[in-house]
Every structure is written in C-alpha cells, then in structure tokens.
Amino acid sequence: MSGMKYDIIVVGSGPGGYVAAIKAAQEGCKCALVECASLGGVCLNWGCIPTKAMLKSAQIYAYARAAESYGVKVPGNVEVSLDKVVARSRIVADTMSRGVAFLLKKNVVDVVEGHGRLAGKGCVEVTDREGNTRMLEADHIILATGSRPREMDFMPVDGKHVLSSRDALLLDKLPESMVVVGTGAIGCEFAFLYATFGVKVTMIEYMPAILPLADEEVSRTLERSFRKLHATVYTSATVKSVTVNAGGKCDVVVESRKGIETLTADVVLSAVGIKSNIENLGLEELGVTVERDKIIVDTCYRTNIKGIYAIGDIVATPALAHVASAEAICCVEAICGKNPAPIDYTAIPSCVYTTPEIAMVGLTEKQALEQGFEIKTGRFPYTASGKATAAGDRDGFVKLLFDARTDKLLGAHMMGSNVTEMLSEPTLMKRLGITARQLAEVIHPHPTMSEAIAEAAEAIDGKAIHI
C-alpha cells in the first residue's frame, strides 16, 4: 500500500476511529484505518467490554450466593474461578474485536497495521512491528488515538504490585487485599468487582466524595453500598507514596483527616485518570495546537492545520466511548459537506456499572444551583417499585431536576438495577427540551423499573401515585 491515496485516513481504531472509518466509507469515501494494536481500541479490548464481562460474573456470583432468598437451592459452596472469569472476558473482547474487523471489511475500509504518524501535509507514515514503513496520502486525516491509564510518580505501575486497569483484568488469582487509588468510574467498578469476590478493598479518593463527578446523593448512596461490601472508604485523602516491603506487600502512605497512616495490601490499583495518546504523532512538526494534553479543535473537530482532525479522548470533551463515536460521525459528515449540528455536550449520558448501577445526564443539583437555576426535584425510590421489589433489587432511586421556570429537565441521576438501560429516556428529554408534565403523561409499561422515571416527574408536584 506504499504511496496509496485515500480520501480519508483515520489513525486509531477505537470507538471513535472505527466509527469514523465506516461512516466515511458509507459516505462514498475511499478510507484507510491505521492501527498498531487490536481493532476496537482500548475500550473494546481493555476497557468497557471486558470489564462489563467480569462485572457480569460478579453479579452472577452475588445472585448465586443469595439464591436461597429467591427459593432456589444451590448445592455446595459458591466459589469464584478467577481464571475462568478472566478467560470469559477475553473471549467476549476478542469476539467484539472480530466483529469490528468484519464491519470494516464489509464497508471496504483498508486496515493498515502499524503506528501512524503525521509526515507532512496530507501524509501519514505507518511503521509496522518489523520497523518497515509505508506512506499513505489523503486530503483529510482524522486522529483518534485514544488514551491510556495515567501513571503517577509516587505510585509507579509495575504490573505485579501496582496495577493499571489493564493489569486488573488479567490477575491469575484473587489477592486477599487491594487498595484502589481513585474512585471515578474505573476505580469504583474494579473496587466493586473485587469486593464482591471477597477481596478486602480499601478505596482512596482525593476529593470529598467518591465518584466525585456524580450528584452528591448518588455519591453518598454508593459509599454506603461499598460499606455493605465491607470496603473501607477514605475521602479527602492523599496518597503520599506506594512502596513494596520486604514481605512483597504494598505499603501505602495516606494522609487523610485522620492524619498520616500506612496501609498494607497485596496489590494497589492505580485508577487516577487517563493520559491522551498524542506522543509521536508528528503534531509538533506540523504545528498542531495542543493545550494541557489535548488537541484543540472546533465544533467540527478541525484542528488549526487544514486537513487534520481529532476526536475522542485526545480532545477536551468527555472521555467516553459513545462521545467519541458521536464526534466521529459529526466530523466525517462535516468533511463530506453535510453541515452537521454541533454535538450538545449538555446531554451526554454517563453510566457506572457497579451494583447498584448508576446513570446520569445533565447537571447535578449542586451545579444547577451554582448556575443560578431555581430547581424542582422529583424523586422516586426503588423501594416503591413493584418490579424492583419482585426482582429483589430495591436499593436505588430516580432523581430528576427540572427548571422551575421552564419545567424542562436540567439533570437526571438514577441509581439501581437496570438504570443504565433506562438513561436514554431522560437523555432524549434533555436533548429535546421535554417538560416534566409531558414526561408524566407518557404511559410507561408495568411492571418495569422505568415506571420510576414517570413517577419521579409526577413527584415534583407531590402527585406521584405510589409514594
């Protein structure tokens, strides 16, 4: 393929890159996709998909242990075979990666294996694993190289004692104890996973609450859920150092409201955020503007250099797979002259797959008040839901925030079984400006957890039927 000419070249095959390539092909463009690792990127291979597979195993384990409460007798002891849990997660990830390969082939996208680097105007130099290079040309080049776990100097990742999220997906045995540093979505999901499997988990968060970007009520409720799993939670705490002692365990020096203390655990999971993959892309040589680890783009994802675009985790928008995919479609449509509407970043759904699940969109209550909104709050607890009670999943609630002046949704914060599947309804409400009254008038099927959304809308006027 040396010297091949394309309409669009995409560098990176994650949920931004492969979607951009397929969309480009669907629009009639000749497209190449450059990837140096497995198709599907980190999300599919080492993030979203395999973690959800392992979390499903944890859920099944929890159900099996509680089987008698449902009238089901499980013979013998319920045990976790971590090697089989991990093996299943890898099969799931590999299956999805092969699915991406099939879609690219179906849409006649040329997949070029190797590391892609900008090599001048309209050129991408690709270096394969053997060090061989080839040059590809295109009028439009989309960078979608994603991110990787961030490493901190005081907590160097070695893959054995201090783990990255990728390492945590490949453990060959359950540790007796684990310290999780950072309690965003990744930290919380792994903490829940291993605490459910019986590992003594300690969570350390620098901010005043775990899952700090969530609504405060969600954060408080999630912390109670972790305590039920016998996890220890430190907030407003700083990790000063992590060292391996003579016994092969990790000593974690923590400064919190209690003072300075040393925690000892078998392993430490570093979940302190992500780092954009923008090194060795040729950005500096071409003069692409970068600020604070992010490539600067406009609403159509054009950089300051004509013909160069960037999407996904390498730009300053929410680092979520579905956001990268939406940006990919918007970017390609703009290239193809379709004049797409800019993405509405006030209506980005976000999910955390602990048990109970967490789903949120829009402003938190604190943000809404800080922005000067007068709010009306509608809340419906899962304890009043027939479906949740029948399922034995009564832990949770739906909380909706409305603008008191316009009656339009400002934010939705849901916690409980199945809420990640229910989030699209309030996201659509936020996107289209649907009012609380309009939502309350929509007939929801019974019995479902989704009834809680309509009940929460009615609750803002004290007219919910079932509470």
Tab-separated table of C-alpha atoms in Angstrom:
chain	number	residue	atom	x	y	z
A	1	MET	CA	0.000	0.000	0.000
A	2	SER	CA	3.025	2.295	-0.116
A	3	GLY	CA	2.048	5.639	-1.588
A	4	MET	CA	-1.673	4.799	-1.555
A	5	LYS	CA	-4.014	7.774	-1.961
A	6	TYR	CA	-7.226	7.995	0.057
A	7	ASP	CA	-9.981	10.490	0.679
A	8	ILE	CA	-9.776	9.981	4.458
A	9	ILE	CA	-7.188	8.295	6.669
A	10	VAL	CA	-8.162	7.505	10.267
A	11	VAL	CA	-5.416	6.840	12.816
A	12	GLY	CA	-6.686	4.670	15.682
A	13	SER	CA	-9.438	2.052	15.677
A	14	GLY	CA	-11.267	2.655	18.943
A	15	PRO	CA	-14.962	3.635	19.129
A	16	GLY	CA	-14.060	6.959	17.531
A	17	GLY	CA	-11.694	5.673	14.862
A	18	TYR	CA	-13.525	2.638	13.523
A	19	VAL	CA	-16.848	4.513	13.512
A	20	ALA	CA	-15.222	7.363	11.584
A	21	ALA	CA	-13.790	4.913	9.026
A	22	ILE	CA	-17.071	3.088	8.496
A	23	LYS	CA	-19.043	6.341	8.291
A	24	ALA	CA	-16.557	7.664	5.728
A	25	ALA	CA	-16.946	4.523	3.635
A	26	GLN	CA	-20.735	4.780	3.848
A	27	GLU	CA	-20.469	8.322	2.512
A	28	GLY	CA	-18.608	7.029	-0.525
A	29	CYS	CA	-15.075	7.938	0.575
A	30	LYS	CA	-12.044	5.776	-0.005
A	31	CYS	CA	-10.790	5.235	3.527
A	32	ALA	CA	-7.855	3.662	5.362
A	33	LEU	CA	-7.742	2.850	9.066
A	34	VAL	CA	-4.328	2.675	10.742
A	35	GLU	CA	-3.986	0.650	13.942
A	36	CYS	CA	-0.925	-0.619	15.818
A	37	ALA	CA	-2.789	-2.945	18.206
A	38	SER	CA	-6.107	-4.820	18.267
A	39	LEU	CA	-9.083	-3.471	16.350
A	40	GLY	CA	-11.577	-1.794	18.638
A	41	GLY	CA	-9.053	0.109	20.701
A	42	VAL	CA	-8.703	0.179	24.486
A	43	CYS	CA	-12.453	0.411	25.156
A	44	LEU	CA	-13.332	-2.796	23.384
A	45	ASN	CA	-10.208	-4.788	24.249
A	46	TRP	CA	-9.101	-3.497	27.655
A	47	GLY	CA	-11.861	-1.245	28.956
A	48	CYS	CA	-15.625	-1.027	28.547
A	49	ILE	CA	-16.328	-4.506	27.205
A	50	PRO	CA	-14.079	-6.883	29.216
A	51	THR	CA	-14.787	-5.032	32.458
A	52	LYS	CA	-18.520	-5.425	31.898
A	53	ALA	CA	-18.000	-9.124	31.216
A	54	MET	CA	-16.197	-9.515	34.544
A	55	LEU	CA	-18.792	-7.403	36.350
A	56	LYS	CA	-21.465	-9.733	34.995
A	57	SER	CA	-19.569	-12.642	36.539
A	58	ALA	CA	-19.557	-10.768	39.853
A	59	GLN	CA	-23.299	-10.211	39.575
A	60	ILE	CA	-23.902	-13.906	38.885
A	61	TYR	CA	-21.716	-14.799	41.868
A	62	ALA	CA	-23.722	-12.456	44.108
A	63	TYR	CA	-27.010	-13.913	42.835
A	64	ALA	CA	-25.777	-17.461	43.422
A	65	ARG	CA	-24.839	-16.628	46.999
A	66	ALA	CA	-28.299	-15.115	47.521
A	67	ALA	CA	-30.127	-17.885	45.651
A	68	GLU	CA	-31.955	-19.285	48.689
A	69	SER	CA	-33.651	-15.924	49.268
A	70	TYR	CA	-35.274	-16.490	45.852
A	71	GLY	CA	-36.316	-20.012	46.755
A	72	VAL	CA	-33.512	-21.670	44.795
A	73	LYS	CA	-31.204	-24.229	46.381
A	74	VAL	CA	-27.608	-24.127	45.122
A	75	PRO	CA	-25.745	-27.307	46.134
A	76	GLY	CA	-22.275	-26.958	47.621
A	77	ASN	CA	-20.254	-23.806	48.161
A	78	VAL	CA	-20.364	-20.995	45.624
A	79	GLU	CA	-16.796	-20.252	44.552
A	80	VAL	CA	-15.096	-17.895	42.112
A	81	SER	CA	-12.754	-19.330	39.476
A	82	LEU	CA	-10.927	-16.148	38.570
A	83	ASP	CA	-9.063	-17.783	35.704
A	84	LYS	CA	-12.387	-18.704	34.092
A	85	VAL	CA	-13.827	-15.236	34.765
A	86	VAL	CA	-10.825	-13.671	33.049
A	87	ALA	CA	-10.916	-16.205	30.189
A	88	ARG	CA	-14.577	-15.430	29.539
A	89	SER	CA	-13.888	-11.693	29.478
A	90	ARG	CA	-11.110	-12.205	26.925
A	91	ILE	CA	-13.396	-14.307	24.730
A	92	VAL	CA	-16.011	-11.543	24.860
A	93	ALA	CA	-13.436	-8.882	23.914
A	94	ASP	CA	-11.967	-11.000	21.108
A	95	THR	CA	-15.436	-11.676	19.739
A	96	MET	CA	-16.209	-7.973	19.588
A	97	SER	CA	-12.817	-7.181	18.011
A	98	ARG	CA	-13.510	-9.718	15.275
A	99	GLY	CA	-16.884	-8.048	14.812
A	100	VAL	CA	-15.174	-4.705	14.170
A	101	ALA	CA	-12.875	-6.399	11.638
A	102	PHE	CA	-15.934	-7.826	9.878
A	103	LEU	CA	-17.647	-4.415	9.742
A	104	LEU	CA	-14.548	-2.750	8.319
A	105	LYS	CA	-14.217	-5.425	5.656
A	106	LYS	CA	-17.940	-5.229	4.867
A	107	ASN	CA	-17.635	-1.480	4.321
A	108	VAL	CA	-14.449	-1.831	2.233
A	109	VAL	CA	-12.148	0.021	4.625
A	110	ASP	CA	-8.445	-0.706	4.163
A	111	VAL	CA	-6.930	-1.688	7.522
A	112	VAL	CA	-3.233	-0.833	7.728
A	113	GLU	CA	-1.339	-2.373	10.653
A	114	GLY	CA	1.293	-0.227	12.309
A	115	HIS	CA	1.931	3.041	14.118
A	116	GLY	CA	0.621	6.044	12.201
A	117	ARG	CA	2.386	9.397	12.312
A	118	LEU	CA	1.769	12.677	10.522
A	119	ALA	CA	4.571	13.134	8.000
A	120	GLY	CA	3.722	16.393	6.323
A	121	LYS	CA	0.645	17.862	4.714
A	122	GLY	CA	-1.763	15.095	3.722
A	123	CYS	CA	0.687	12.301	4.611
A	124	VAL	CA	0.696	9.539	7.226
A	125	GLU	CA	3.783	7.415	7.729
A	126	VAL	CA	2.982	3.922	9.019
A	127	THR	CA	5.646	1.831	10.764
A	128	ASP	CA	4.889	-1.863	11.288
A	129	ARG	CA	6.210	-4.153	14.025
A	130	GLU	CA	9.267	-5.097	11.972
A	131	GLY	CA	10.199	-1.449	11.510
A	132	ASN	CA	9.121	-1.267	7.875
A	133	THR	CA	7.491	1.982	6.803
A	134	ARG	CA	4.990	2.960	4.153
A	135	MET	CA	3.446	6.294	3.222
A	136	LEU	CA	-0.271	6.915	2.878
A	137	GLU	CA	-1.810	10.099	1.485
A	138	ALA	CA	-5.178	11.746	1.983
A	139	ASP	CA	-6.810	15.142	1.849
A	140	HIS	CA	-8.315	14.528	5.287
A	141	ILE	CA	-6.652	12.812	8.274
A	142	ILE	CA	-8.615	12.048	11.439
A	143	LEU	CA	-6.632	11.370	14.616
A	144	ALA	CA	-8.445	9.057	17.031
A	145	THR	CA	-5.589	7.603	19.071
A	146	GLY	CA	-7.400	7.481	22.414
A	147	SER	CA	-5.808	7.344	25.841
A	148	ARG	CA	-4.079	5.118	28.372
A	149	PRO	CA	-4.074	4.912	32.182
A	150	ARG	CA	-2.243	7.823	33.768
A	151	GLU	CA	0.763	6.983	35.940
A	152	MET	CA	1.860	8.967	38.991
A	153	ASP	CA	5.460	9.324	40.138
A	154	PHE	CA	4.610	8.338	43.724
A	155	MET	CA	2.862	5.180	42.504
A	156	PRO	CA	4.809	3.629	39.598
A	157	VAL	CA	2.898	0.835	37.878
A	158	ASP	CA	4.868	-2.429	37.688
A	159	GLY	CA	2.024	-4.787	36.702
A	160	LYS	CA	2.624	-7.007	39.729
A	161	HIS	CA	2.284	-4.937	42.880
A	162	VAL	CA	0.912	-1.678	41.482
A	163	LEU	CA	-1.629	-2.389	38.768
A	164	SER	CA	-3.147	-0.436	35.926
A	165	SER	CA	-6.749	-1.093	34.911
A	166	ARG	CA	-5.424	-3.371	32.183
A	167	ASP	CA	-3.432	-5.414	34.704
A	168	ALA	CA	-6.531	-5.721	36.892
A	169	LEU	CA	-8.288	-7.515	34.025
A	170	LEU	CA	-5.638	-10.235	33.907
A	171	LEU	CA	-4.999	-11.314	37.505
A	172	ASP	CA	-4.379	-15.050	37.814
A	173	LYS	CA	-5.590	-15.244	41.411
A	174	LEU	CA	-7.610	-13.166	43.820
A	175	PRO	CA	-5.490	-11.094	46.197
A	176	GLU	CA	-6.521	-11.041	49.828
A	177	SER	CA	-6.434	-7.252	49.908
A	178	MET	CA	-6.390	-4.370	47.434
A	179	VAL	CA	-6.061	-0.606	47.709
A	180	VAL	CA	-7.838	1.286	44.922
A	181	VAL	CA	-6.472	4.797	44.394
A	182	GLY	CA	-9.011	6.963	42.586
A	183	THR	CA	-12.774	6.444	42.649
A	184	GLY	CA	-14.022	7.610	39.301
A	185	ALA	CA	-16.000	5.139	37.199
A	186	ILE	CA	-12.998	2.848	36.627
A	187	GLY	CA	-11.933	2.776	40.266
A	188	CYS	CA	-15.468	2.183	41.515
A	189	GLU	CA	-16.159	-0.627	39.051
A	190	PHE	CA	-12.980	-2.517	39.920
A	191	ALA	CA	-13.496	-1.912	43.629
A	192	PHE	CA	-16.991	-3.353	43.356
A	193	LEU	CA	-15.788	-6.295	41.269
A	194	TYR	CA	-13.085	-7.415	43.665
A	195	ALA	CA	-15.012	-6.584	46.844
A	196	THR	CA	-17.867	-8.768	45.561
A	197	PHE	CA	-15.385	-11.591	45.037
A	198	GLY	CA	-14.354	-11.312	48.681
A	199	VAL	CA	-11.197	-9.199	48.406
A	200	LYS	CA	-10.651	-6.757	51.272
A	201	VAL	CA	-10.845	-3.467	49.367
A	202	THR	CA	-9.776	-0.030	50.546
A	203	MET	CA	-10.740	2.945	48.385
A	204	ILE	CA	-8.841	6.239	48.498
A	205	GLU	CA	-10.246	9.420	46.969
A	206	TYR	CA	-8.619	12.866	46.913
A	207	MET	CA	-11.976	14.671	46.587
A	208	PRO	CA	-14.560	14.925	49.421
A	209	ALA	CA	-16.745	12.153	47.919
A	210	ILE	CA	-16.278	9.021	45.853
A	211	LEU	CA	-17.384	9.208	42.230
A	212	PRO	CA	-16.801	12.969	42.560
A	213	LEU	CA	-18.451	13.973	39.261
A	214	ALA	CA	-21.760	12.423	40.292
A	215	ASP	CA	-24.629	14.058	42.140
A	216	GLU	CA	-23.862	14.210	45.859
A	217	GLU	CA	-26.817	11.981	46.775
A	218	VAL	CA	-25.563	9.329	44.347
A	219	SER	CA	-22.047	9.510	45.797
A	220	ARG	CA	-23.324	9.136	49.373
A	221	THR	CA	-25.550	6.204	48.465
A	222	LEU	CA	-22.745	4.479	46.542
A	223	GLU	CA	-20.414	4.844	49.511
A	224	ARG	CA	-22.997	3.104	51.707
A	225	SER	CA	-23.183	0.297	49.131
A	226	PHE	CA	-19.424	-0.181	49.319
A	227	ARG	CA	-19.519	-0.289	53.084
A	228	LYS	CA	-22.111	-3.078	52.843
A	229	LEU	CA	-19.451	-4.982	50.880
A	230	HIS	CA	-17.069	-4.359	53.815
A	231	ALA	CA	-14.934	-1.996	51.748
A	232	THR	CA	-13.133	0.799	53.574
A	233	VAL	CA	-13.537	4.252	52.040
A	234	TYR	CA	-11.186	7.207	52.525
A	235	THR	CA	-12.240	10.580	51.110
A	236	SER	CA	-10.379	13.904	51.184
A	237	ALA	CA	-7.290	11.712	51.283
A	238	THR	CA	-3.932	11.899	49.525
A	239	VAL	CA	-1.583	9.030	48.722
A	240	LYS	CA	1.940	10.166	49.542
A	241	SER	CA	3.813	7.056	48.410
A	242	VAL	CA	3.499	3.395	47.470
A	243	THR	CA	6.412	1.040	48.158
A	244	VAL	CA	6.897	-2.720	48.207
A	245	ASN	CA	8.034	-4.025	51.586
A	246	ALA	CA	10.315	-6.972	52.379
A	247	GLY	CA	7.328	-9.302	52.504
A	248	GLY	CA	6.298	-8.446	48.966
A	249	LYS	CA	3.247	-6.419	50.025
A	250	CYS	CA	2.474	-2.796	49.223
A	251	ASP	CA	2.820	-0.104	51.873
A	252	VAL	CA	0.577	2.842	51.025
A	253	VAL	CA	1.183	6.048	52.944
A	254	VAL	CA	-2.055	8.024	53.133
A	255	GLU	CA	-2.762	11.462	54.539
A	256	SER	CA	-6.407	11.999	55.462
A	257	ARG	CA	-8.499	13.701	58.099
A	258	LYS	CA	-7.204	11.032	60.485
A	259	GLY	CA	-3.641	12.155	59.878
A	260	ILE	CA	-0.875	10.158	58.185
A	261	GLU	CA	-1.057	6.357	58.256
A	262	THR	CA	0.360	3.417	56.366
A	263	LEU	CA	-1.984	0.886	54.801
A	264	THR	CA	-0.692	-2.515	53.724
A	265	ALA	CA	-2.236	-4.545	50.899
A	266	ASP	CA	-1.321	-7.312	48.479
A	267	VAL	CA	-1.827	-5.047	45.457
A	268	VAL	CA	-2.626	-1.446	44.615
A	269	LEU	CA	-4.816	-0.454	41.676
A	270	SER	CA	-3.956	2.910	40.161
A	271	ALA	CA	-7.182	4.442	38.828
A	272	VAL	CA	-6.158	8.097	38.780
A	273	GLY	CA	-7.347	9.049	35.320
A	274	ILE	CA	-6.114	8.873	31.754
A	275	LYS	CA	-3.343	10.276	29.569
A	276	SER	CA	-4.004	11.228	25.929
A	277	ASN	CA	-2.045	9.270	23.316
A	278	ILE	CA	-0.620	12.267	21.473
A	279	GLU	CA	3.085	11.485	21.599
A	280	ASN	CA	4.981	10.606	18.417
A	281	LEU	CA	2.127	11.658	16.152
A	282	GLY	CA	4.048	14.425	14.417
A	283	LEU	CA	1.885	17.142	15.963
A	284	GLU	CA	4.768	19.432	16.876
A	285	GLU	CA	6.415	19.223	13.461
A	286	LEU	CA	3.169	20.082	11.720
A	287	GLY	CA	2.258	22.811	14.217
A	288	VAL	CA	-0.974	21.294	15.518
A	289	THR	CA	-2.112	23.235	18.596
A	290	VAL	CA	-2.125	21.269	21.853
A	291	GLU	CA	-3.104	22.586	25.294
A	292	ARG	CA	-2.971	20.647	28.563
A	293	ASP	CA	-2.602	17.254	26.918
A	294	LYS	CA	-5.493	17.838	24.488
A	295	ILE	CA	-5.593	18.730	20.784
A	296	ILE	CA	-7.573	21.909	20.189
A	297	VAL	CA	-10.436	21.561	17.687
A	298	ASP	CA	-13.539	23.433	16.573
A	299	THR	CA	-17.122	22.146	16.652
A	300	CYS	CA	-16.453	20.009	13.565
A	301	TYR	CA	-13.186	18.642	15.088
A	302	ARG	CA	-10.889	20.548	12.723
A	303	THR	CA	-7.502	21.409	14.173
A	304	ASN	CA	-5.650	24.618	13.294
A	305	ILE	CA	-3.972	22.742	10.416
A	306	LYS	CA	-6.144	22.289	7.332
A	307	GLY	CA	-6.998	18.670	6.646
A	308	ILE	CA	-6.128	17.436	10.171
A	309	TYR	CA	-8.910	16.493	12.590
A	310	ALA	CA	-9.029	14.998	16.091
A	311	ILE	CA	-11.777	13.190	18.020
A	312	GLY	CA	-12.288	11.191	21.197
A	313	ASP	CA	-10.079	11.120	24.270
A	314	ILE	CA	-7.391	13.304	22.660
A	315	VAL	CA	-9.696	16.360	22.606
A	316	ALA	CA	-11.134	18.259	25.576
A	317	THR	CA	-14.559	16.601	25.649
A	318	PRO	CA	-15.893	13.814	27.921
A	319	ALA	CA	-13.672	10.744	27.558
A	320	LEU	CA	-16.479	8.298	26.822
A	321	ALA	CA	-16.773	5.758	24.020
A	322	HIS	CA	-20.174	6.976	22.871
A	323	VAL	CA	-18.924	10.556	22.776
A	324	ALA	CA	-16.018	9.517	20.532
A	325	SER	CA	-18.442	7.733	18.196
A	326	ALA	CA	-20.731	10.759	18.007
A	327	GLU	CA	-17.756	13.024	17.305
A	328	ALA	CA	-16.617	10.631	14.569
A	329	ILE	CA	-19.937	10.864	12.767
A	330	CYS	CA	-20.100	14.653	13.119
A	331	CYS	CA	-16.506	15.023	11.875
A	332	VAL	CA	-16.998	12.833	8.801
A	333	GLU	CA	-20.291	14.488	7.913
A	334	ALA	CA	-18.565	17.879	8.082
A	335	ILE	CA	-15.765	16.626	5.811
A	336	CYS	CA	-18.403	15.399	3.370
A	337	GLY	CA	-20.144	18.791	3.331
A	338	LYS	CA	-23.272	17.777	5.225
A	339	ASN	CA	-23.159	20.682	7.724
A	340	PRO	CA	-23.965	18.610	10.844
A	341	ALA	CA	-25.327	20.215	14.004
A	342	PRO	CA	-22.695	20.530	16.745
A	343	ILE	CA	-22.853	17.906	19.477
A	344	ASP	CA	-24.835	19.014	22.534
A	345	TYR	CA	-22.407	18.306	25.366
A	346	THR	CA	-25.035	19.215	27.971
A	347	ALA	CA	-26.876	15.999	27.105
A	348	ILE	CA	-24.131	13.378	27.379
A	349	PRO	CA	-25.240	10.233	29.243
A	350	SER	CA	-22.799	8.569	31.616
A	351	CYS	CA	-23.001	5.176	33.337
A	352	VAL	CA	-21.179	3.312	36.105
A	353	TYR	CA	-21.672	-0.446	36.262
A	354	THR	CA	-21.450	-1.118	39.976
A	355	THR	CA	-24.322	-2.788	41.802
A	356	PRO	CA	-26.492	-0.828	42.089
A	357	GLU	CA	-25.857	0.722	38.686
A	358	ILE	CA	-25.509	4.468	38.262
A	359	ALA	CA	-26.765	6.505	35.309
A	360	MET	CA	-26.674	10.259	34.896
A	361	VAL	CA	-27.127	13.046	32.373
A	362	GLY	CA	-27.083	16.820	32.630
A	363	LEU	CA	-26.455	18.988	35.687
A	364	THR	CA	-26.098	17.764	39.244
A	365	GLU	CA	-28.165	19.506	41.901
A	366	LYS	CA	-25.089	21.426	43.097
A	367	GLN	CA	-24.185	22.536	39.561
A	368	ALA	CA	-27.726	23.673	38.835
A	369	LEU	CA	-27.848	25.814	41.968
A	370	GLU	CA	-24.372	27.240	41.294
A	371	GLN	CA	-25.532	28.240	37.806
A	372	GLY	CA	-28.446	30.164	39.278
A	373	PHE	CA	-31.305	27.848	38.386
A	374	GLU	CA	-34.354	27.607	40.590
A	375	ILE	CA	-34.954	23.881	40.574
A	376	LYS	CA	-37.813	21.490	41.193
A	377	THR	CA	-36.795	17.984	42.224
A	378	GLY	CA	-38.750	14.814	41.619
A	379	ARG	CA	-37.567	11.657	43.381
A	380	PHE	CA	-38.914	8.128	43.341
A	381	PRO	CA	-37.339	5.335	45.442
A	382	TYR	CA	-36.907	1.788	44.188
A	383	THR	CA	-38.478	0.582	47.443
A	384	ALA	CA	-41.814	1.719	45.963
A	385	SER	CA	-41.246	-0.062	42.623
A	386	GLY	CA	-43.146	-3.304	42.118
A	387	LYS	CA	-40.646	-4.604	39.562
A	388	ALA	CA	-37.646	-3.771	41.762
A	389	THR	CA	-39.315	-5.441	44.745
A	390	ALA	CA	-40.144	-8.560	42.726
A	391	ALA	CA	-36.558	-8.690	41.463
A	392	GLY	CA	-35.123	-8.294	44.954
A	393	ASP	CA	-33.312	-5.118	43.848
A	394	ARG	CA	-34.899	-2.398	45.981
A	395	ASP	CA	-31.696	-0.396	46.505
A	396	GLY	CA	-31.877	2.746	44.402
A	397	PHE	CA	-33.846	5.757	43.230
A	398	VAL	CA	-34.605	8.041	40.295
A	399	LYS	CA	-33.964	11.743	40.831
A	400	LEU	CA	-34.964	14.308	38.217
A	401	LEU	CA	-34.069	18.002	38.327
A	402	PHE	CA	-36.287	20.477	36.455
A	403	ASP	CA	-36.005	24.201	35.781
A	404	ALA	CA	-38.796	25.742	37.884
A	405	ARG	CA	-39.269	28.465	35.274
A	406	THR	CA	-39.499	26.367	32.091
A	407	ASP	CA	-40.379	22.915	33.522
A	408	LYS	CA	-37.587	21.437	31.366
A	409	LEU	CA	-35.179	18.768	32.547
A	410	LEU	CA	-31.831	20.002	33.864
A	411	GLY	CA	-30.435	16.677	35.009
A	412	ALA	CA	-31.287	13.059	35.774
A	413	HIS	CA	-29.494	10.953	38.389
A	414	MET	CA	-30.525	7.347	38.746
A	415	MET	CA	-29.216	4.550	40.877
A	416	GLY	CA	-30.451	0.975	40.887
A	417	SER	CA	-30.947	-2.154	38.862
A	418	ASN	CA	-31.214	-1.572	35.108
A	419	VAL	CA	-30.835	2.229	35.254
A	420	THR	CA	-28.090	2.197	32.609
A	421	GLU	CA	-30.672	0.817	30.169
A	422	MET	CA	-33.205	3.449	31.263
A	423	LEU	CA	-30.984	6.502	30.785
A	424	SER	CA	-31.801	7.104	27.117
A	425	GLU	CA	-35.278	8.409	28.001
A	426	PRO	CA	-34.090	11.326	30.182
A	427	THR	CA	-31.218	11.941	27.751
A	428	LEU	CA	-33.765	12.379	24.953
A	429	MET	CA	-35.804	14.630	27.250
A	430	LYS	CA	-32.763	16.802	27.897
A	431	ARG	CA	-31.878	16.918	24.205
A	432	LEU	CA	-35.388	17.833	23.027
A	433	GLY	CA	-36.461	20.059	25.915
A	434	ILE	CA	-39.351	17.853	27.017
A	435	THR	CA	-41.121	19.084	30.173
A	436	ALA	CA	-41.939	17.262	33.393
A	437	ARG	CA	-45.628	17.425	32.556
A	438	GLN	CA	-45.066	15.867	29.133
A	439	LEU	CA	-42.992	13.070	30.675
A	440	ALA	CA	-45.566	12.339	33.340
A	441	GLU	CA	-48.221	11.942	30.639
A	442	VAL	CA	-46.233	9.241	28.802
A	443	ILE	CA	-47.652	5.822	29.670
A	444	HIS	CA	-44.856	3.573	30.927
A	445	PRO	CA	-45.208	-0.224	30.864
A	446	HIS	CA	-45.975	-2.073	34.092
A	447	PRO	CA	-44.242	-3.660	35.856
A	448	THR	CA	-40.911	-2.086	34.897
A	449	MET	CA	-38.171	-0.162	36.650
A	450	SER	CA	-38.730	2.601	34.053
A	451	GLU	CA	-42.049	3.494	35.714
A	452	ALA	CA	-39.885	5.214	38.320
A	453	ILE	CA	-38.986	7.889	35.765
A	454	ALA	CA	-42.605	8.902	35.201
A	455	GLU	CA	-43.323	8.720	38.939
A	456	ALA	CA	-40.340	10.992	39.645
A	457	ALA	CA	-41.734	13.531	37.161
A	458	GLU	CA	-45.074	13.471	38.950
A	459	ALA	CA	-43.378	13.736	42.331
A	460	ILE	CA	-42.196	17.305	41.679
A	461	ASP	CA	-45.763	18.462	42.324
A	462	GLY	CA	-46.386	15.905	45.067
A	463	LYS	CA	-48.685	13.926	42.773
A	464	ALA	CA	-46.821	10.653	42.389
A	465	ILE	CA	-49.340	7.863	42.946
A	466	HIS	CA	-47.083	5.266	44.537
A	467	ILE	CA	-45.225	7.252	47.190
